[in-house]
PDB file of C-alpha atoms in Angstrom:
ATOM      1  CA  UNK A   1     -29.723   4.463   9.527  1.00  0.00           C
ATOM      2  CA  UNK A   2     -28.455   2.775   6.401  1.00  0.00           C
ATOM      3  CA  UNK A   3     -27.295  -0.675   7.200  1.00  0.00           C
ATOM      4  CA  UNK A   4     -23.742  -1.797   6.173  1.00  0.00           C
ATOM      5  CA  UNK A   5     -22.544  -4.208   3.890  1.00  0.00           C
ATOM      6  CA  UNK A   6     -19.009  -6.596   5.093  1.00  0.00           C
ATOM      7  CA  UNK A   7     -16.954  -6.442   2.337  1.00  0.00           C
ATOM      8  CA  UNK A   8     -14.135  -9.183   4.206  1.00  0.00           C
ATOM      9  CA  UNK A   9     -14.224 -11.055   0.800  1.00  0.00           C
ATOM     10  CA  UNK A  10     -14.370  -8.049  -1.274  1.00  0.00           C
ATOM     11  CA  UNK A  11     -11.414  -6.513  -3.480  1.00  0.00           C
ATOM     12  CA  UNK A  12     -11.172  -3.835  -0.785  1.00  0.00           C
ATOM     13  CA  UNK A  13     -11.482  -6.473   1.469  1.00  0.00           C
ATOM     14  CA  UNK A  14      -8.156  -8.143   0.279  1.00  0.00           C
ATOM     15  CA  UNK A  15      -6.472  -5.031   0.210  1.00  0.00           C
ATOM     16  CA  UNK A  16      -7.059  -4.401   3.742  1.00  0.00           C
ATOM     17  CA  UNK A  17      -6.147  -7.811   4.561  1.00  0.00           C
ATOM     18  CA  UNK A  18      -2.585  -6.996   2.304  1.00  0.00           C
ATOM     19  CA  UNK A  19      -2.783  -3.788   4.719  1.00  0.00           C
ATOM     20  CA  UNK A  20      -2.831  -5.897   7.772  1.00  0.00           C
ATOM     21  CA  UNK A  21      -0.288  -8.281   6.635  1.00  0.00           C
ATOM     22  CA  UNK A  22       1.963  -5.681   5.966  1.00  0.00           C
ATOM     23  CA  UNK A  23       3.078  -4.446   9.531  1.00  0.00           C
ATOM     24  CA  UNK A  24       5.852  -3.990  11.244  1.00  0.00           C
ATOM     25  CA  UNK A  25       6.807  -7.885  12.340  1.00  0.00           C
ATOM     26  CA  UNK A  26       7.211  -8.036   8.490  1.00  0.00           C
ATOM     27  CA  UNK A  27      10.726  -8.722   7.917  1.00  0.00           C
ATOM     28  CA  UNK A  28      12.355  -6.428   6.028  1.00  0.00           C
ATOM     29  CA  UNK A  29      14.330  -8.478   3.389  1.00  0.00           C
ATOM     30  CA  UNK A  30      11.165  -9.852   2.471  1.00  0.00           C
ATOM     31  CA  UNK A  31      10.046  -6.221   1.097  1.00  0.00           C
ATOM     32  CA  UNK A  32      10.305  -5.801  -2.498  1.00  0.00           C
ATOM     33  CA  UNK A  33       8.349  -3.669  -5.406  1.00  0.00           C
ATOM     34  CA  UNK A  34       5.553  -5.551  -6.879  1.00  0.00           C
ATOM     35  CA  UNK A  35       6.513  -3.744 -10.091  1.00  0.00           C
ATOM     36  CA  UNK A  36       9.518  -4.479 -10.438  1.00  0.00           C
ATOM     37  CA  UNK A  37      11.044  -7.307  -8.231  1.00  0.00           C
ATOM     38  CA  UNK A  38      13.607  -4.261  -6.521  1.00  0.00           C
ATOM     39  CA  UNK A  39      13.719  -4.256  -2.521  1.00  0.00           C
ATOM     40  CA  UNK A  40      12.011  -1.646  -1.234  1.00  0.00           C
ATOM     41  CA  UNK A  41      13.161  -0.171   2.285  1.00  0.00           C
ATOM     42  CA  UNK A  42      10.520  -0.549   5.428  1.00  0.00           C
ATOM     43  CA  UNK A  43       9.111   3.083   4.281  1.00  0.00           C
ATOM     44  CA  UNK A  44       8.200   3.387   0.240  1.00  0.00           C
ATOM     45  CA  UNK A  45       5.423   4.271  -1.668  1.00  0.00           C
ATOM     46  CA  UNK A  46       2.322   2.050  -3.031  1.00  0.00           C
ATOM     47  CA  UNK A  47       0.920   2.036  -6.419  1.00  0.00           C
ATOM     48  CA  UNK A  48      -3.490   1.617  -6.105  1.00  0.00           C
ATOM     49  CA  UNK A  49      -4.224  -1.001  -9.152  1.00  0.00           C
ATOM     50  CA  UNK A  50      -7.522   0.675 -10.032  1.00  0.00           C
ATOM     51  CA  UNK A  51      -9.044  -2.050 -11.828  1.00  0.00           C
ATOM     52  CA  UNK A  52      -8.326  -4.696  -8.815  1.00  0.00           C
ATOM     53  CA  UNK A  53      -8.531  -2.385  -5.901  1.00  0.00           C
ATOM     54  CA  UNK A  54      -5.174  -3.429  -5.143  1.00  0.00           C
ATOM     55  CA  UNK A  55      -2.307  -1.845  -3.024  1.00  0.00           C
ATOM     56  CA  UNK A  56       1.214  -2.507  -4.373  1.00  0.00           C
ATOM     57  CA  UNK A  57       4.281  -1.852  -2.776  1.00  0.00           C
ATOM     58  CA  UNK A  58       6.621   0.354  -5.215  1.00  0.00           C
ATOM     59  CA  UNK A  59      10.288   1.134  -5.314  1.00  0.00           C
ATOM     60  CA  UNK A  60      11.750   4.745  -5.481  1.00  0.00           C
ATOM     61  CA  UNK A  61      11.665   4.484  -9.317  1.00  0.00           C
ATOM     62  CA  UNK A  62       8.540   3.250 -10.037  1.00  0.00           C
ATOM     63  CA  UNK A  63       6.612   5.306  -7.775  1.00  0.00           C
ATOM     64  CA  UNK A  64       8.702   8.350 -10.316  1.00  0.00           C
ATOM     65  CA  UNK A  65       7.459   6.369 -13.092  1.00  0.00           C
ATOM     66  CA  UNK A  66       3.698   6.913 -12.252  1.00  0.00           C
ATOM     67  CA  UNK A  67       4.154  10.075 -10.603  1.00  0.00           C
ATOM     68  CA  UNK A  68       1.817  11.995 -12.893  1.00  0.00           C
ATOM     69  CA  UNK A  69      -1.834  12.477 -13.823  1.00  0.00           C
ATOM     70  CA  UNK A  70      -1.139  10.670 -17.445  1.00  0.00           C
ATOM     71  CA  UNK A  71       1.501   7.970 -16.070  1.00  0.00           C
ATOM     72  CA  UNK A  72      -0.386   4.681 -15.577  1.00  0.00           C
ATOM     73  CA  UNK A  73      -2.255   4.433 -18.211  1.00  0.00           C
ATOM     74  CA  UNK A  74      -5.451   4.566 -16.184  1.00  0.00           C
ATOM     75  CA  UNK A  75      -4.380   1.335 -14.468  1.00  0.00           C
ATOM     76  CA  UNK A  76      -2.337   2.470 -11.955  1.00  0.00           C
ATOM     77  CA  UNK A  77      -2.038   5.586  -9.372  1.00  0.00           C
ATOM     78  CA  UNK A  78       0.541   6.431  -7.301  1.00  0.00           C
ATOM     79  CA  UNK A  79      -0.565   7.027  -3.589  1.00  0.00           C
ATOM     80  CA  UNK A  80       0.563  10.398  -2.159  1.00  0.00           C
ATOM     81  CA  UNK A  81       1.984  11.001   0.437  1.00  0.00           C
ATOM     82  CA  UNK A  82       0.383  13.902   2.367  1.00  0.00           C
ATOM     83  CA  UNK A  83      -1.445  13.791   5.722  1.00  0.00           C
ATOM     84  CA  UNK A  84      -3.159  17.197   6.360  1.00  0.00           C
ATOM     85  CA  UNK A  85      -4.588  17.606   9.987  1.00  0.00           C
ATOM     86  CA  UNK A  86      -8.021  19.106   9.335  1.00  0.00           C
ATOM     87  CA  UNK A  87      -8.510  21.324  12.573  1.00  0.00           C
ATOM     88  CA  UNK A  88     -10.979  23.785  11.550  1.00  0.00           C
ATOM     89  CA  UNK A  89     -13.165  21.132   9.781  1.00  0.00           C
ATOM     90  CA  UNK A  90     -16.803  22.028  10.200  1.00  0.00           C
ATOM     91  CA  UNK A  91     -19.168  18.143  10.811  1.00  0.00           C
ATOM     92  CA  UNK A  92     -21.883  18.722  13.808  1.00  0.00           C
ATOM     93  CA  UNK A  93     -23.644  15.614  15.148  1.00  0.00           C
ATOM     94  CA  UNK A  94     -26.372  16.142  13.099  1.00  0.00           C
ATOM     95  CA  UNK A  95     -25.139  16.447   9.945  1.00  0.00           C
ATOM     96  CA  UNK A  96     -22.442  12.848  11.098  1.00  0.00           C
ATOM     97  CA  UNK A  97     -25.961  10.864  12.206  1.00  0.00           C
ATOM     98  CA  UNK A  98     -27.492  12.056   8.505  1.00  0.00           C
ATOM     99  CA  UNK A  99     -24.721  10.844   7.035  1.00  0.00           C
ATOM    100  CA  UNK A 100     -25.865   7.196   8.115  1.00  0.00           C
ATOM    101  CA  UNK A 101     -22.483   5.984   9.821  1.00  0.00           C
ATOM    102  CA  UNK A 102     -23.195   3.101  12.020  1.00  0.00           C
ATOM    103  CA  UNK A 103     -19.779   3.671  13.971  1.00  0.00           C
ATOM    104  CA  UNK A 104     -17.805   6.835  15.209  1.00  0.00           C
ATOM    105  CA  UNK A 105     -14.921   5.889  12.651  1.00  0.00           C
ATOM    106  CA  UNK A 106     -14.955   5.941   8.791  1.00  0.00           C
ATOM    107  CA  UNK A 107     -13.075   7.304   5.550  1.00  0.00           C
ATOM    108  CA  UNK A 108     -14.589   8.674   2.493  1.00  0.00           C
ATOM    109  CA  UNK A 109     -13.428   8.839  -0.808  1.00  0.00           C
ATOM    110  CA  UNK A 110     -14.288   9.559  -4.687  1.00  0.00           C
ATOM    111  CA  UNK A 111     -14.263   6.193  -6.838  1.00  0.00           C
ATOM    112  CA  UNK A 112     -13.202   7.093 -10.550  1.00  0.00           C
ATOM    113  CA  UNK A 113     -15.010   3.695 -11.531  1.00  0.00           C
ATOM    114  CA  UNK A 114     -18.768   4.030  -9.641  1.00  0.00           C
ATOM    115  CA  UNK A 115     -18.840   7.768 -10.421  1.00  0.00           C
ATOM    116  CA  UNK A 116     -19.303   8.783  -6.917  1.00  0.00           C
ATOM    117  CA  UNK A 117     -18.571   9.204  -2.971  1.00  0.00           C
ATOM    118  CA  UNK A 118     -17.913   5.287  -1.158  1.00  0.00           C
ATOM    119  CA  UNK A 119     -18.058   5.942   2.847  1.00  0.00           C
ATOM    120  CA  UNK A 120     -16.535   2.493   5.074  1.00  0.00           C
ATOM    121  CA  UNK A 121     -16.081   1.785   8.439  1.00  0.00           C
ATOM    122  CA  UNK A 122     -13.627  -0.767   9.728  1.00  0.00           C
ATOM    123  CA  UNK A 123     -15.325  -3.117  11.313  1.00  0.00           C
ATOM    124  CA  UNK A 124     -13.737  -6.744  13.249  1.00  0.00           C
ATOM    125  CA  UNK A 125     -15.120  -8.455   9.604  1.00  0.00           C
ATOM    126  CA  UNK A 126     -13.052  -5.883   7.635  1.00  0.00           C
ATOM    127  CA  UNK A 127     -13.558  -2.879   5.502  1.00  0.00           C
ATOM    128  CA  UNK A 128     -17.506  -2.311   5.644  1.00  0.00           C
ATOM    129  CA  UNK A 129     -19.495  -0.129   2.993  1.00  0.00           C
ATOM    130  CA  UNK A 130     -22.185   2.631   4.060  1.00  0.00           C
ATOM    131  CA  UNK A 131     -24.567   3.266   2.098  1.00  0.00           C
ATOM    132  CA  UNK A 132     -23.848   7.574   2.599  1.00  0.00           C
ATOM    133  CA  UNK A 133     -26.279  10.045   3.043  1.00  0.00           C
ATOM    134  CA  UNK A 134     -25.676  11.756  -0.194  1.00  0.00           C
ATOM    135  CA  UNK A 135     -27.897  15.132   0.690  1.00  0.00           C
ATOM    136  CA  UNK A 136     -25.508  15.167   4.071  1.00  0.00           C
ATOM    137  CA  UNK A 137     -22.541  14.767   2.130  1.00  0.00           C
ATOM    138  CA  UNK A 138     -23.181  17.761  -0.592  1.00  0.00           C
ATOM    139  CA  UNK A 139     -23.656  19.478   2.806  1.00  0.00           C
ATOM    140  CA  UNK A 140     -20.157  18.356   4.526  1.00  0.00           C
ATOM    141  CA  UNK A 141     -18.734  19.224   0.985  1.00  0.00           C
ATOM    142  CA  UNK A 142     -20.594  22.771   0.979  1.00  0.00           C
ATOM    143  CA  UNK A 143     -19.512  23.272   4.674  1.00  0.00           C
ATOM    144  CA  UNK A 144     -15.900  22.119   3.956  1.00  0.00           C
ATOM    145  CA  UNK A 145     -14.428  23.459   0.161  1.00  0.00           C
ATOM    146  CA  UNK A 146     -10.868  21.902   1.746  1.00  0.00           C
ATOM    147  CA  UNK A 147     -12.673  18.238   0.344  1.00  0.00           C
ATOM    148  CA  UNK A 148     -12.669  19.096  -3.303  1.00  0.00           C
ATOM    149  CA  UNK A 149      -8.927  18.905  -3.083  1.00  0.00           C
ATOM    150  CA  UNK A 150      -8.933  15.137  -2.561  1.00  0.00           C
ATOM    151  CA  UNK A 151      -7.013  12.821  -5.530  1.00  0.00           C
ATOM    152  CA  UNK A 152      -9.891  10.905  -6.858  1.00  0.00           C
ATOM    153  CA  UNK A 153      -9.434   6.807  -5.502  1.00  0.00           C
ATOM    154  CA  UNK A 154      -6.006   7.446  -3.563  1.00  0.00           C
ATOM    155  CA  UNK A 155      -6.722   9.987  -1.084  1.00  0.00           C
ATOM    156  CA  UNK A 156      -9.647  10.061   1.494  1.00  0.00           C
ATOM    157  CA  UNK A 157     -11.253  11.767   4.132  1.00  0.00           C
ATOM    158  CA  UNK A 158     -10.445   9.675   7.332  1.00  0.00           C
ATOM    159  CA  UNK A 159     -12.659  10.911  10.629  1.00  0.00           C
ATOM    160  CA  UNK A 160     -12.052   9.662  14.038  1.00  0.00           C
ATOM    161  CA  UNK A 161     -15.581  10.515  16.627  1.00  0.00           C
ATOM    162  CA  UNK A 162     -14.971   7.664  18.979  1.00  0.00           C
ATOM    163  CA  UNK A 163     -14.542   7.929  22.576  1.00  0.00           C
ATOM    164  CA  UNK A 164     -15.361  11.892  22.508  1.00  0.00           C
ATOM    165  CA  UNK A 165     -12.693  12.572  19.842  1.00  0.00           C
ATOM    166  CA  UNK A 166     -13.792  15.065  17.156  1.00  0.00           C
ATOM    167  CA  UNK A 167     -10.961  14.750  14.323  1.00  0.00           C
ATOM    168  CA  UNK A 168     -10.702  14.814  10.733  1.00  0.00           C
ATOM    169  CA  UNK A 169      -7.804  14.279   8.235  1.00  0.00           C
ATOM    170  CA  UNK A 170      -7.022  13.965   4.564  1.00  0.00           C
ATOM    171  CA  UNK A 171      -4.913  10.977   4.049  1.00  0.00           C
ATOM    172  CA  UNK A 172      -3.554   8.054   1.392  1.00  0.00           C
ATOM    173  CA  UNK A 173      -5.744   5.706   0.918  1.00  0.00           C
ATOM    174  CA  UNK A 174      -3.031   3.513   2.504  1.00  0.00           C
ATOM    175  CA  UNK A 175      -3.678   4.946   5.667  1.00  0.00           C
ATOM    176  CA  UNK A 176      -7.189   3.939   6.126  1.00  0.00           C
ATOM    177  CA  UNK A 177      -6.333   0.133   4.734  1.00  0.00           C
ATOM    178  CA  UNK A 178      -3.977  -0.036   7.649  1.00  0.00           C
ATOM    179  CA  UNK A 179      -6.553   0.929  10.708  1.00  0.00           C
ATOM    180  CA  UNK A 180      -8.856  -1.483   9.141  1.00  0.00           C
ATOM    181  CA  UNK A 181      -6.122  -3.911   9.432  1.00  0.00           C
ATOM    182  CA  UNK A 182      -5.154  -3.009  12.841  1.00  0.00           C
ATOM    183  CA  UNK A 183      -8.587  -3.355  13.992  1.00  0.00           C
ATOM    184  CA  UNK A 184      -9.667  -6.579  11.959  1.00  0.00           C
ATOM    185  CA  UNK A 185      -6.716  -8.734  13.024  1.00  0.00           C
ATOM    186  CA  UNK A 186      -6.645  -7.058  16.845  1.00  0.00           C
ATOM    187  CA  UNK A 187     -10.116  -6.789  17.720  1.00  0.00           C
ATOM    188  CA  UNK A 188     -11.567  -9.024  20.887  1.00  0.00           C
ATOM    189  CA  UNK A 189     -15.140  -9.886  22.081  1.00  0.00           C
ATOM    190  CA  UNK A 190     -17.572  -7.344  21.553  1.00  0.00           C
ATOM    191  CA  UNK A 191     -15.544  -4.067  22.574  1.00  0.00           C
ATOM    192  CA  UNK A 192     -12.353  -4.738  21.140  1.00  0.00           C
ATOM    193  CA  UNK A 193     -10.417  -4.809  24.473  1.00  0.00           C
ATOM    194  CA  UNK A 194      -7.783  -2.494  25.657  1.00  0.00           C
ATOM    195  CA  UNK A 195      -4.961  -3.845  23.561  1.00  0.00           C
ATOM    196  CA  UNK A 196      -6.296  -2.698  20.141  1.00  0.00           C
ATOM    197  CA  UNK A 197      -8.021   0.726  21.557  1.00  0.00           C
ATOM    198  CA  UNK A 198      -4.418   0.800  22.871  1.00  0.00           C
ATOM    199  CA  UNK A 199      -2.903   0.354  19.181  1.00  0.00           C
ATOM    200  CA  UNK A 200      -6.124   2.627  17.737  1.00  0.00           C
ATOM    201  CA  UNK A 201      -4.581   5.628  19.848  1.00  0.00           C
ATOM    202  CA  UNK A 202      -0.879   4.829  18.490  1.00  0.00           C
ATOM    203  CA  UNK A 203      -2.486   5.034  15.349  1.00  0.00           C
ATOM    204  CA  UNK A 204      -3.813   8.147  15.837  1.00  0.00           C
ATOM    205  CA  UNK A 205      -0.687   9.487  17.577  1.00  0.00           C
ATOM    206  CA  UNK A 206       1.509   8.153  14.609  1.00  0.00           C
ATOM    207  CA  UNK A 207      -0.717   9.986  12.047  1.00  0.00           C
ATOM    208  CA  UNK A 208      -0.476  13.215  13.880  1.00  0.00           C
ATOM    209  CA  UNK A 209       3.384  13.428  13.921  1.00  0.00           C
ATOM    210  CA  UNK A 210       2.697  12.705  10.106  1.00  0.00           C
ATOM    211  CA  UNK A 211       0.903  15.415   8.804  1.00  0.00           C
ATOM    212  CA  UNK A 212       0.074  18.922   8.809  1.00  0.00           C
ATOM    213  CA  UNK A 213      -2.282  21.570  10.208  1.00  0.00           C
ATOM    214  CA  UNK A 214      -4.912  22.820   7.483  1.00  0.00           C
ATOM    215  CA  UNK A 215      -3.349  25.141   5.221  1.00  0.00           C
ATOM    216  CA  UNK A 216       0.131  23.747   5.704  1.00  0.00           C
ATOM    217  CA  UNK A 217       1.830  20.841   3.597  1.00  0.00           C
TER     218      UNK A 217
END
């Protein structure tokens, strides 16, 4: 099994840390675009700087501004905003231990800028790289055509095998940021503790109500 690599003082690192720092207890008058200067209500888009790996919060009219494959100049992406529930998503035990995941929790997606597949795991030091099984991975792609669909950079494959659970989901890239937030800044002693596998399932429950079943949007 591939050994990780903490990335806590990486760029994703900071963006997960930005993630993390952007909950709730946030007060809202201190939300504004990072475009533009507007305020931005509690729920808005982001904008993904590609070059910095960055998250940044975006009013209603600059999230139309870069709504587009061409908008952005190749600098910036808007993030959607679909959650699809994956429920007849096909990833045995087999194929999960080839794909050299340390943990029963990680998101995959397809960097524009190394050309291929990045797999991470949250971990209590942050966002932490895996180096992927890439044979497995063909195979999970093979077995699943639903993950040729994914926006290069701002979407991701998010799967969720702890405790017994067996779920998948297409998400914004925002979305995994935020459970590695959760996780870095909640996370006690060598389990965790109750409180964040408390706020883990909230997660979960909150993403749920989000999305859709596969094959609806």
């Amino acid at each position: 099994m591939a050994a990780g690599t903490a990335l806590s003082g990486s760029r994703l690192g900071r963006l997960a840390r930005g993630a993390a720092r952007a909950e709730p207890q946030r007060r809202v008058e201190d939300e504004q675009c990072e475009l533009c200067g507007a305020p931005v209500p509690p729920r808005h888009r982001h904008v993904l700087d590609l070059e910095q790996r960055n998250l940044l919060c975006a009013c209603r009219a600059c999230s139309l501004l870069f709504d587009g494959d061409a908008a952005g100049g190749g600098h910036y992406k808007l993030v959607p905003d679909r959650r699809v529930a994956l429920d007849d998503f096909r990833l045995d035990q087999v194929t999960w231990e080839r794909l050299s995941i340390p943990v029963d929790m990680a998101f995959f997606f397809r960097s524009s800028s190394e050309g291929r597949v990045m797999a991470y795991y949250p971990s209590p030091a942050g966002p932490t790289e895996s180096l992927l099984g890439l044979e497995a991975w063909r195979d999970v792609e093979a077995a699943n055509p639903v993950l040729a669909e994914m926006d290069d950079d701002v979407e991701a494959l998010l799967v969720n095998r702890a405790k017994g659970a067996r779920r998948q989901w297409i998400v914004p890239i925002e979305d995994c940021y935020a459970l590695v937030g959760l996780i870095r800044t909640r996370w006690r002693g060598l389990t965790g503790g109750d409180e964040v596998w408390e706020e883990i399932d909230g997660f979960f429950r909150e993403l749920d109500a989000k999305c859709a079943p596969s094959g609806r949007e």
